[in-house]
Coordinates of C-alpha atoms and ligand atoms in Angstrom, one line a residue:
Chain E
M27 CA 179.4 155.0 150.6
G28 CA 179.2 157.2 153.7
W29 CA 183.0 157.7 153.7
L30 CA 182.7 159.9 150.7
T31 CA 181.8 163.6 150.7
P32 CA 178.4 164.4 149.1
T33 CA 180.1 166.0 146.1
M34 CA 182.2 162.8 145.6
Q35 CA 179.0 160.7 145.9
D36 CA 177.4 162.7 143.2
L37 CA 180.4 162.4 141.0
L38 CA 180.4 158.7 141.6
L39 CA 176.8 158.3 140.7
Q40 CA 177.3 160.4 137.6
A41 CA 180.3 158.2 136.6
F42 CA 178.3 155.0 137.3
W43 CA 175.6 156.2 135.0
E44 CA 178.1 157.1 132.2
T45 CA 179.6 153.6 132.5
L46 CA 176.2 152.0 132.2
V47 CA 175.4 154.2 129.1
M48 CA 178.7 153.4 127.4
V49 CA 178.5 149.7 128.1
G50 CA 174.8 149.3 127.5
A51 CA 174.7 151.3 124.3
S52 CA 177.8 149.7 122.8
A53 CA 176.7 146.2 123.8
A54 CA 173.3 146.8 122.1
I55 CA 174.9 148.0 118.9
A56 CA 177.5 145.1 119.0
V57 CA 174.7 142.5 119.4
A58 CA 172.7 144.0 116.6
C59 CA 175.7 144.1 114.2
G60 CA 177.7 141.1 115.6
L61 CA 174.9 138.5 115.2
P62 CA 174.3 139.1 111.5
L63 CA 178.0 139.3 111.0
A64 CA 178.5 136.0 112.8
L65 CA 175.7 134.3 110.9
L66 CA 177.3 135.5 107.6
L67 CA 180.7 134.2 108.7
Q68 CA 179.2 130.9 109.7
V69 CA 176.8 130.4 106.7
T70 CA 179.4 131.3 104.1
G71 CA 182.2 129.4 105.8
P72 CA 183.5 126.0 104.8
G73 CA 180.9 123.4 105.5
G74 CA 178.3 126.2 106.0
L75 CA 174.8 126.3 104.5
R76 CA 176.2 128.3 101.5
P77 CA 180.0 128.4 101.4
M78 CA 181.3 131.6 99.8
P79 CA 185.0 131.8 100.4
W80 CA 185.4 135.1 98.5
L81 CA 183.1 136.8 101.0
Q82 CA 184.0 134.8 104.1
R83 CA 187.8 135.2 104.0
P84 CA 187.9 139.0 103.7
L85 CA 185.2 139.4 106.3
G86 CA 187.1 137.1 108.7
L87 CA 190.3 139.1 108.1
L88 CA 188.5 142.4 108.9
V89 CA 187.1 141.0 112.1
N90 CA 190.5 139.7 113.1
A91 CA 192.2 143.0 112.3
L92 CA 189.7 144.8 114.6
R93 CA 190.1 142.3 117.3
S94 CA 193.9 142.4 117.3
T95 CA 194.1 146.2 117.5
P96 CA 194.6 147.3 121.1
F97 CA 191.5 149.2 122.2
I98 CA 193.3 152.3 123.2
I99 CA 194.9 152.5 119.7
L100 CA 191.6 151.7 117.9
M101 CA 190.0 154.5 119.9
V102 CA 192.5 157.1 118.7
A103 CA 192.8 155.7 115.2
I104 CA 189.1 155.9 114.3
V105 CA 188.6 159.5 115.6
P106 CA 187.6 160.8 112.1
F107 CA 185.0 158.0 111.9
T108 CA 183.8 158.8 115.4
R109 CA 183.4 162.5 114.5
L110 CA 181.4 161.5 111.4
V111 CA 179.1 159.2 113.4
A112 CA 178.7 161.0 116.7
G113 CA 179.3 164.5 115.5
T114 CA 182.1 164.9 118.1
S115 CA 185.2 163.1 119.1
I116 CA 185.0 163.6 122.8
G117 CA 182.5 162.7 125.5
T118 CA 180.5 159.7 126.5
G119 CA 178.6 159.6 123.2
A120 CA 181.8 159.6 121.2
A121 CA 183.3 156.8 123.3
I122 CA 180.4 154.6 122.4
V123 CA 181.6 154.5 118.8
P124 CA 185.0 152.7 119.3
L125 CA 183.5 150.6 122.1
A126 CA 180.7 149.4 119.8
L127 CA 183.2 148.7 117.0
A128 CA 185.6 146.7 119.2
A129 CA 182.7 144.8 120.8
T130 CA 181.1 144.0 117.5
A131 CA 184.3 142.3 116.2
F132 CA 184.8 140.6 119.6
L133 CA 181.1 139.4 119.7
A134 CA 181.1 138.3 116.1
R135 CA 183.8 135.8 116.8
L136 CA 182.2 134.6 120.1
F137 CA 178.8 134.3 118.3
E138 CA 180.4 132.4 115.5
N139 CA 181.9 129.9 117.9
A140 CA 178.5 129.5 119.6
L141 CA 176.8 128.9 116.2
R142 CA 179.5 126.4 115.3
E143 CA 178.6 124.4 118.4
V144 CA 175.2 123.7 117.0
D145 CA 174.8 120.0 116.3
A146 CA 175.4 119.5 112.6
G147 CA 172.9 116.6 112.7
V148 CA 170.1 118.9 113.7
V149 CA 170.8 121.2 110.8
E150 CA 170.9 118.2 108.5
A151 CA 167.6 116.9 109.9
A152 CA 166.1 120.3 109.1
R153 CA 167.4 120.2 105.6
A154 CA 165.9 116.7 105.2
M155 CA 162.6 118.0 106.4
G156 CA 162.5 120.6 103.6
A157 CA 163.6 123.7 105.6
S158 CA 164.9 126.6 103.6
R159 CA 168.3 128.2 104.5
W160 CA 166.5 131.2 106.1
Q161 CA 164.3 128.8 108.1
I162 CA 167.4 126.9 109.2
V163 CA 169.0 130.1 110.4
T164 CA 166.0 131.4 112.2
K165 CA 164.5 128.2 113.5
V166 CA 167.5 126.0 114.1
L167 CA 170.9 127.8 114.3
V168 CA 169.9 130.8 116.4
P169 CA 167.5 129.0 118.8
E170 CA 169.8 126.1 119.3
A171 CA 172.8 128.4 119.9
L172 CA 170.8 130.8 122.2
P173 CA 172.5 129.7 125.5
G174 CA 175.9 130.0 123.8
L175 CA 175.0 133.4 122.4
I176 CA 173.9 134.6 125.8
A177 CA 177.1 133.4 127.3
A178 CA 179.0 135.3 124.7
V179 CA 177.1 138.5 125.4
T180 CA 177.9 138.1 129.1
V181 CA 181.6 137.8 128.3
A182 CA 181.4 140.8 126.0
L183 CA 179.6 142.9 128.7
V184 CA 182.3 142.2 131.2
S185 CA 185.0 143.1 128.8
L186 CA 183.2 146.2 127.8
V187 CA 183.2 147.3 131.5
G188 CA 187.0 147.0 131.3
F189 CA 187.3 148.8 128.0
S190 CA 185.0 151.6 129.1
A191 CA 187.6 152.5 131.7
M192 CA 189.9 153.5 128.9
A193 CA 187.3 155.8 127.5
G194 CA 188.5 158.5 129.9
A195 CA 191.3 159.1 127.3
I196 CA 188.8 160.7 125.0
G197 CA 186.7 162.3 127.7
G198 CA 184.2 159.5 127.9
G199 CA 183.9 159.7 131.7
G200 CA 182.7 156.7 133.6
L201 CA 183.9 154.9 136.7
G202 CA 187.4 154.0 135.4
D203 CA 188.0 157.6 134.5
L204 CA 186.9 158.8 137.9
G205 CA 189.1 156.3 139.6
I206 CA 192.2 157.6 137.6
R207 CA 191.5 161.3 138.1
F208 CA 190.5 161.3 141.7
G209 CA 191.7 158.0 143.2
Y210 CA 195.1 158.0 141.5
Q211 CA 196.0 161.5 140.3
R212 CA 194.6 163.3 143.4
F213 CA 195.4 160.5 145.7
M214 CA 192.0 159.8 147.2
P215 CA 192.2 156.1 148.0
E216 CA 188.6 156.0 149.3
V217 CA 187.4 157.1 145.8
M218 CA 189.6 154.4 144.2
A219 CA 188.2 151.8 146.6
S220 CA 184.7 152.8 145.9
V221 CA 185.2 152.7 142.1
V222 CA 186.8 149.2 142.3
L223 CA 184.0 148.0 144.6
I224 CA 181.3 149.2 142.3
L225 CA 183.0 147.6 139.3
I226 CA 183.4 144.3 141.1
I227 CA 179.7 144.3 142.0
L228 CA 178.7 145.3 138.5
V229 CA 180.8 142.6 136.8
Q230 CA 179.6 139.9 139.4
G231 CA 176.0 140.9 138.8
L232 CA 176.3 140.7 135.0
Q233 CA 178.1 137.4 135.2
S234 CA 175.5 135.9 137.5
L235 CA 172.6 137.1 135.4
G236 CA 174.2 135.7 132.3
D237 CA 174.9 132.3 133.9
W238 CA 171.4 132.1 135.3
L239 CA 169.9 132.8 131.8
V240 CA 172.2 130.3 130.2
R241 CA 171.1 127.6 132.7
R242 CA 167.5 128.4 132.3
L243 CA 167.6 128.3 128.5
S244 CA 169.9 125.3 127.7
H245 CA 167.7 122.2 128.5
R246 CA 170.8 120.0 128.2
Chain B
M111 CA 167.1 93.1 89.9
L112 CA 165.5 90.1 91.5
L113 CA 161.8 89.9 91.2
L114 CA 160.6 86.9 93.2
P115 CA 156.9 86.2 93.6
G116 CA 155.3 85.0 96.8
H117 CA 157.0 87.3 99.2
N118 CA 155.3 87.3 102.6
A119 CA 155.0 91.0 103.4
G120 CA 151.4 91.8 103.8
A121 CA 151.6 95.4 102.9
M122 CA 153.8 95.0 99.9
R123 CA 152.1 95.8 96.6
D124 CA 152.1 93.9 93.3
V125 CA 155.6 93.8 91.7
T126 CA 154.2 95.4 88.6
D127 CA 153.4 98.7 90.4
P128 CA 155.8 101.5 89.6
P129 CA 158.6 101.5 92.2
A130 CA 158.3 103.9 95.2
I131 CA 162.0 104.6 95.0
R132 CA 164.1 104.1 91.9
L133 CA 167.8 104.7 91.9
A134 CA 169.7 104.2 88.7
G135 CA 173.4 104.3 87.9
L136 CA 174.3 106.4 90.9
R137 CA 177.9 107.4 91.2
K138 CA 179.5 109.6 93.8
R139 CA 183.1 110.5 94.5
F140 CA 183.7 113.1 97.2
V141 CA 187.1 114.2 96.1
A142 CA 188.2 114.1 92.5
G143 CA 190.6 111.2 92.1
G144 CA 189.7 109.9 95.6
A145 CA 187.8 106.7 96.6
V146 CA 184.4 106.1 95.0
A147 CA 181.6 106.2 97.6
L148 CA 179.0 105.0 95.1
D149 CA 179.9 103.0 92.1
D150 CA 177.0 102.5 89.7
V151 CA 174.3 101.7 92.2
S152 CA 170.8 100.9 91.0
L153 CA 167.9 99.9 93.2
E154 CA 164.2 99.7 93.1
L155 CA 161.9 99.7 96.1
R156 CA 158.3 98.6 95.9
T157 CA 155.6 100.5 97.6
G158 CA 155.1 99.2 101.2
E159 CA 158.3 97.1 101.5
I160 CA 161.0 97.4 104.0
F161 CA 164.3 97.3 102.2
G162 CA 167.5 96.9 104.1
I163 CA 171.0 97.8 103.1
V164 CA 173.9 96.2 104.9
G165 CA 177.6 96.7 104.5
R166 CA 180.7 97.3 106.5
S167 CA 181.8 100.8 107.7
G168 CA 182.7 103.0 104.7
A169 CA 180.8 100.8 102.2
G170 CA 178.8 103.8 101.1
K171 CA 175.5 103.1 102.9
S172 CA 175.0 106.5 104.3
T173 CA 176.0 108.2 101.1
L174 CA 173.5 106.1 99.3
I175 CA 170.6 106.8 101.6
R176 CA 171.5 110.5 101.6
T177 CA 171.2 110.7 97.9
V178 CA 167.5 109.6 98.1
N179 CA 166.5 113.0 99.5
L180 CA 169.5 114.7 97.9
L181 CA 171.2 115.6 101.1
E182 CA 174.1 114.3 98.9
R183 CA 174.1 115.0 95.2
P184 CA 175.4 112.2 93.1
N185 CA 177.9 112.8 90.3
A186 CA 175.8 110.7 87.9
G187 CA 172.6 108.7 87.9
S188 CA 169.0 109.3 88.5
I189 CA 166.7 109.4 91.6
T190 CA 163.0 108.9 91.3
V191 CA 160.9 109.0 94.4
M192 CA 157.1 108.4 94.1
G193 CA 157.4 109.0 90.4
Q194 CA 159.2 112.3 90.8
D195 CA 162.6 112.9 89.3
L196 CA 164.4 114.7 92.1
L197 CA 167.4 115.8 90.1
A198 CA 165.0 117.8 87.8
L199 CA 163.6 119.9 90.6
D200 CA 164.6 123.4 91.5
E201 CA 165.3 124.4 95.1
G202 CA 161.7 125.1 96.1
G203 CA 160.5 121.9 94.4
L204 CA 163.2 119.8 96.2
R205 CA 162.1 121.3 99.5
A206 CA 158.5 120.3 98.8
A207 CA 159.6 116.8 97.7
R208 CA 161.6 116.4 100.9
R209 CA 158.5 116.8 102.9
G210 CA 157.2 113.6 101.3
I211 CA 160.4 111.7 102.4
G212 CA 160.8 111.2 106.2
M213 CA 164.2 110.6 107.6
V214 CA 165.3 109.0 110.9
F215 CA 168.9 109.4 112.2
Q216 CA 171.2 107.3 114.3
H217 CA 171.8 110.1 116.8
F218 CA 168.2 111.3 116.7
N219 CA 169.1 114.9 115.8
L220 CA 166.4 116.5 117.9
H221 CA 166.3 120.2 118.8
H222 CA 167.6 120.4 122.3
R223 CA 165.6 123.5 123.1
R224 CA 162.3 122.2 121.8
T225 CA 159.9 120.0 123.7
V226 CA 158.8 116.6 122.2
A227 CA 155.7 118.3 120.8
E228 CA 157.6 121.2 119.4
N229 CA 160.2 118.8 117.8
I230 CA 157.4 116.8 116.1
A231 CA 155.8 120.0 114.9
F232 CA 159.0 121.3 113.3
P233 CA 158.4 119.9 109.8
L234 CA 154.9 121.2 109.9
E235 CA 156.1 124.6 110.9
V236 CA 158.6 124.6 108.1
A237 CA 155.8 123.7 105.7
G238 CA 153.8 126.7 106.9
M239 CA 151.0 124.9 108.6
P240 CA 149.0 127.1 111.0
A241 CA 149.5 126.6 114.7
A242 CA 146.1 125.1 115.5
A243 CA 146.5 122.5 112.7
R244 CA 150.0 121.7 113.9
R245 CA 148.7 121.0 117.4
A246 CA 146.0 118.7 116.1
R247 CA 148.5 116.8 113.9
V248 CA 151.0 116.4 116.8
A249 CA 148.1 115.1 119.0
E250 CA 147.5 112.4 116.4
L251 CA 151.2 111.5 116.2
L252 CA 152.0 111.2 119.9
P253 CA 149.9 108.1 120.6
L254 CA 151.1 106.6 117.3
V255 CA 154.6 106.3 118.9
G256 CA 153.4 106.0 122.5
L257 CA 154.7 109.3 123.7
D258 CA 151.5 111.0 125.0
A259 CA 152.9 111.4 128.5
K260 CA 156.1 113.1 127.3
R261 CA 154.7 115.8 125.0
D262 CA 156.2 118.6 127.1
A263 CA 159.5 116.9 128.0
F264 CA 162.8 118.1 126.5
P265 CA 165.0 115.6 124.7
A266 CA 167.5 115.6 127.6
Q267 CA 164.8 114.1 129.8
L268 CA 164.2 111.1 127.5
S269 CA 165.8 107.7 127.1
G270 CA 167.4 106.8 123.7
G271 CA 164.4 104.8 122.7
Q272 CA 162.1 107.6 123.5
K273 CA 164.3 110.0 121.6
Q274 CA 164.1 107.8 118.5
R275 CA 160.3 107.6 118.9
V276 CA 160.3 111.4 118.7
G277 CA 162.5 111.2 115.7
I278 CA 160.1 108.7 114.0
A279 CA 157.0 110.8 114.8
R280 CA 158.8 113.9 113.4
A281 CA 159.7 112.0 110.3
L282 CA 156.1 111.0 109.8
A283 CA 154.6 114.4 110.7
S284 CA 154.0 115.5 107.1
A285 CA 152.6 112.1 106.1
P286 CA 155.5 111.0 103.9
A287 CA 155.1 108.0 101.6
V288 CA 158.8 107.0 102.1
L289 CA 160.8 106.7 105.3
L290 CA 164.6 106.6 105.3
C291 CA 166.4 105.2 108.4
D292 CA 170.1 105.6 108.6
E293 CA 171.3 103.3 111.4
A294 CA 168.1 104.2 113.3
T295 CA 168.8 101.6 116.1
S296 CA 172.6 101.6 116.2
A297 CA 172.7 103.8 119.3
L298 CA 170.2 101.7 121.2
D299 CA 170.5 98.6 123.3
P300 CA 169.1 95.2 121.9
E301 CA 165.8 95.4 123.7
T302 CA 165.1 99.0 122.7
T303 CA 166.3 98.1 119.2
A304 CA 163.6 95.4 119.0
E305 CA 161.0 97.9 120.2
I306 CA 161.9 100.5 117.6
L307 CA 162.0 97.9 114.8
A308 CA 158.6 96.6 115.8
L309 CA 157.3 100.2 115.8
I310 CA 158.7 100.8 112.3
R311 CA 157.1 97.6 111.0
R312 CA 153.8 98.5 112.6
L313 CA 153.9 102.0 111.1
R314 CA 154.7 100.5 107.7
D315 CA 151.7 98.2 107.9
Q316 CA 149.4 101.0 109.2
L317 CA 150.6 103.8 106.9
E318 CA 151.7 101.8 103.8
L319 CA 155.1 103.3 104.1
T320 CA 158.0 102.3 101.9
V321 CA 161.0 102.0 104.2
L322 CA 164.7 102.1 103.2
L323 CA 166.8 101.1 106.1
I324 CA 170.5 101.1 106.6
T325 CA 172.3 99.0 109.1
H326 CA 175.5 97.2 109.8
E327 CA 173.7 94.5 111.8
M328 CA 172.2 91.5 110.0
G329 CA 169.9 91.0 113.0
V330 CA 168.0 94.2 112.1
V331 CA 167.6 92.9 108.5
K332 CA 166.5 89.6 109.8
A333 CA 164.0 91.2 112.1
I334 CA 162.0 93.5 109.8
C335 CA 163.3 93.6 106.2
D336 CA 161.5 92.1 103.2
R337 CA 164.4 92.5 100.9
V338 CA 168.1 93.3 101.4
A339 CA 171.0 94.6 99.5
V340 CA 174.6 94.1 100.5
M341 CA 177.1 96.9 99.8
E342 CA 180.8 96.8 99.5
A343 CA 183.2 99.5 98.3
G344 CA 180.3 101.6 96.9
R345 CA 178.7 98.7 95.0
I346 CA 175.7 96.5 95.6
I347 CA 177.2 93.1 95.5
E348 CA 174.1 91.1 96.2
Q349 CA 170.4 91.7 96.7
G350 CA 167.2 89.7 97.0
R351 CA 164.5 88.5 99.4
V352 CA 165.9 88.3 102.9
F353 CA 165.2 84.6 103.3
E354 CA 167.0 83.9 100.0
V355 CA 170.0 86.0 100.8
F356 CA 170.3 84.5 104.3
T357 CA 170.0 81.0 103.2
R358 CA 171.8 81.1 99.9
P359 CA 174.4 83.9 100.1
A360 CA 176.4 84.0 96.9
H361 CA 179.1 86.6 97.7
P362 CA 181.8 85.9 100.3
T363 CA 181.1 89.2 102.1
T364 CA 177.4 88.3 102.2
R365 CA 178.4 84.9 103.7
R366 CA 180.3 86.7 106.4
F367 CA 177.4 88.9 107.2
V368 CA 175.0 86.0 107.2
A369 CA 177.2 84.0 109.5
E370 CA 176.5 86.6 112.2
V371 CA 172.9 85.5 112.2
I372 CA 173.0 82.0 110.9
G373 CA 175.9 81.4 113.3
H374 CA 177.7 78.6 111.5
G375 CA 181.3 78.0 111.8
V376 CA 183.2 76.0 114.3
P377 CA 186.0 77.1 116.6
P378 CA 189.4 75.7 115.5
G379 CA 189.8 74.1 118.9
T380 CA 186.7 72.0 118.4
L381 CA 187.8 71.1 114.9
A382 CA 191.2 69.9 116.3
R383 CA 189.5 67.6 118.8
L384 CA 187.4 65.8 116.2
P385 CA 188.5 62.1 115.8
E386 CA 190.5 61.1 112.8
P387 CA 188.8 58.9 110.2
G388 CA 189.4 55.2 110.2
L389 CA 191.1 53.2 107.5
G390 CA 189.4 53.5 104.1
Q391 CA 187.2 56.2 105.5
Q392 CA 186.9 59.9 105.0
R393 CA 186.1 62.7 107.4
R394 CA 184.1 65.5 105.7
L395 CA 182.9 68.7 107.2
A396 CA 179.7 70.2 106.0
Q397 CA 177.2 72.9 106.8
V398 CA 173.6 71.8 106.2
L399 CA 170.8 74.2 105.9
F400 CA 167.3 72.8 106.4
L401 CA 164.6 75.1 104.9
G402 CA 160.9 75.0 105.6
P403 CA 159.3 71.7 106.5
H404 CA 162.5 69.7 106.5
S405 CA 163.4 71.3 109.8
T406 CA 161.0 68.8 111.4
R407 CA 162.1 65.6 109.6
P408 CA 164.8 63.3 111.2
V409 CA 167.1 63.5 108.2
I410 CA 170.3 63.0 110.1
S411 CA 169.3 59.6 111.6
E412 CA 167.8 58.5 108.3
A413 CA 171.0 59.3 106.4
S414 CA 173.2 57.6 109.1
R415 CA 171.1 54.5 109.0
D416 CA 170.4 54.2 105.3
F417 CA 173.9 55.0 104.1
G418 CA 176.0 53.4 106.8
I419 CA 177.8 56.6 107.8
D420 CA 178.6 58.2 111.1
I421 CA 177.4 61.8 111.6
N422 CA 178.8 63.9 114.4
I423 CA 176.7 67.0 114.9
V424 CA 179.2 69.7 115.9
S425 CA 176.7 72.5 116.2
G426 CA 173.1 73.2 115.2
R427 CA 170.1 75.3 115.8
V428 CA 166.6 76.2 114.5
D429 CA 165.5 79.7 113.7
E430 CA 163.1 81.9 111.6
I431 CA 163.8 84.6 109.1
A432 CA 160.9 86.8 108.0
G433 CA 158.6 84.2 109.5
E434 CA 160.1 81.3 107.5
P435 CA 161.7 78.5 109.6
F436 CA 165.1 77.1 108.9
G437 CA 167.7 74.9 110.7
V438 CA 171.4 75.0 110.4
M439 CA 173.9 72.4 111.4
A440 CA 177.6 71.9 111.2
L441 CA 178.4 68.2 110.6
A442 CA 181.5 66.0 110.7
V443 CA 180.6 63.0 108.5
Y444 CA 182.6 59.7 108.7
G445 CA 182.4 56.9 106.2
P446 CA 183.5 55.6 102.7
A447 CA 183.7 58.4 100.2
A448 CA 181.0 56.9 98.0
A449 CA 178.6 56.5 100.9
I450 CA 179.1 60.1 102.0
D451 CA 178.5 61.3 98.4
A452 CA 175.3 59.2 98.2
A453 CA 174.1 60.6 101.5
F454 CA 174.8 64.2 100.5
G455 CA 173.1 63.5 97.2
W456 CA 170.0 62.1 98.9
M457 CA 169.9 65.1 101.3
R458 CA 170.1 67.6 98.4
V459 CA 167.2 65.8 96.7
L460 CA 165.2 66.5 99.9
G461 CA 166.0 70.2 99.4
L462 CA 168.7 70.6 102.0
L463 CA 171.5 73.0 101.2
I464 CA 174.9 71.4 101.8
E465 CA 178.1 73.2 101.7
E466 CA 181.3 71.4 102.3
D467 CA 184.3 73.1 104.1
V468 CA 183.5 76.6 102.9
A469 CA 181.8 77.8 106.1
W470 CA 184.4 76.5 108.5
A471 CA 186.6 79.5 108.3
G472 CA 183.8 81.7 109.6
Ligands
LIG564 N1 181.5 114.3 103.3 C1 182.4 113.4 102.9 N2 183.6 113.9 102.4 C2 184.5 113.0 101.9 N3 184.4 111.7 101.9 C3 183.3 111.2 102.4 C4 182.2 112.0 102.9 N4 181.2 111.2 103.4 C5 181.6 109.9 103.2 N5 182.8 109.9 102.6 C6 183.6 108.7 102.2 O1 182.7 107.9 101.4 C7 182.8 106.5 101.7 C8 181.5 106.0 102.1 O2 181.1 106.6 103.4 P1 179.6 106.3 104.0 O3 179.5 107.3 105.1 O4 178.6 106.3 103.0 O5 179.9 104.8 104.6 P2 178.9 104.0 105.5 O6 178.7 102.7 104.8 O7 177.7 104.7 105.9 O8 179.8 103.7 106.7 P3 179.4 103.6 108.3 O9 178.8 102.2 108.5 O10 180.7 103.8 109.0 O11 178.4 104.7 108.6 C9 183.9 106.5 102.9 O12 185.1 106.1 102.3 C10 183.9 107.8 103.4 O13 185.2 108.1 103.9
LIG565 MG1 176.9 105.5 107.7

């Protein structure tokens, strides 16, 4: 990035780090919350291991509501919640809250789809062999769906990189924010180009890593 | 229930033993007011026998076999496996009981991301067996199904027959007394089918397994079953020793199934080309079944000579069911009515089974 001034280079590095923190932290939270949520949706759904429509329907509605709210609106709408959790409503830390929330809902659906792809025959065989529900979840559903789950995480990470660009609206910083403030508002095309280039490399890298893992794990 | 003495299955126990599987008065309807999947089904399997169930698609075969380990709960009836009343068990008890009932599936249902050895170890893992003991048990099972060389392969790297061998080894891992096979060979080619059937029979002999096997192919029944039941619309319409059912089918549906294997019936074109009877003569069509030693006696030429009739053999062959020989022929018989009646009477006295006209539609 020799075409940038040293100050600009520092800013870029700083922004890159902020993006990584926002994406990494919210993805980690989203996986940790999204997987149990997806398992709950799947297991309590029709044809699941323990159908519970009274739980599954409201949960599904909640997930859909979160998914259909545009991120920029979600971010502003949950400011009181963000303040409660992060202690502040601005900054990189605060941006993680809405990002994690949106990604959790997004991932829960993707995970649920991956779990639904698991061969029902394998689940039935496990039942016939005397496996408990918990054993079926931990020894069949999750391991069999693992390639699909990883593909879902890859998609979520890439989307999170995009969402994180909007975090500038609440002072979250990151590459997207830098691109807008310097590249667009102060008309510094070289900054914009650098930001876009880094984002492209980041997304490509994530996607390739995800694809490679899926291939390694699937044994199809 | 038919209890016939003198069955030829070596491993089968005395008929007075308590049944290995006892199903009584099973009823199942999936949707209230919908079609009945099981309609008052009762069945008893003796220890060590291979019992086949045949029926058309939708007859309720899978539903029936799935009630035996309660993958499907019946609306009424009772299920006793190795003396244990399954419907009386709580969830933990049922899981334990299921470990004593192996099951093999049409589409193998193997874990794609586990190796052969890991697939076979799954039921042991579920039962809480320590890793070292699991490895030892898997090492015993692999040679039993001829898969030593494939222990670390993944299912995607196996042929259909090999996958089913894994399925069988897995089903036998926790040393069950009972093996359930739902269309275990329906996804395999004829040669592989024969291999897998031979394996099941050998394992039955070696391990004294009781096998309940479902199929829509009479060939499978003929190859390995000791007894068979025929299902239609959720009911068992006929059951008995395989040889009896094949040679003396009572129900029209059974006749149609049996025809697949016995292979009687004559194409209409052939029928049309048969010569017309002469004046004062009859032409009668009959299917003749030769059982046991008669298949070697020249009955046809004797009948023709002694009764003064002409016999046109339209089709015929000799075969074995469960090790018992039989021959089947389609005949067009020409002569005076009285002579034909006398000839048929004489043949029946010899123990031949003669059916007039019925089989020709087949
Ligand atoms: N889960 C289910 N829900 C509703 N109806 C079902 C279900 N399973 C089976 N049935 C119905 O029960 C009847 C018996 O089905 P079953 O699968 O036992 O037949 P089958 O003899 O095994 O047929 P096939 O040879 O095609 O496997 C059919 O009419 C089928 O549509
Ligand atoms: Mg079936």
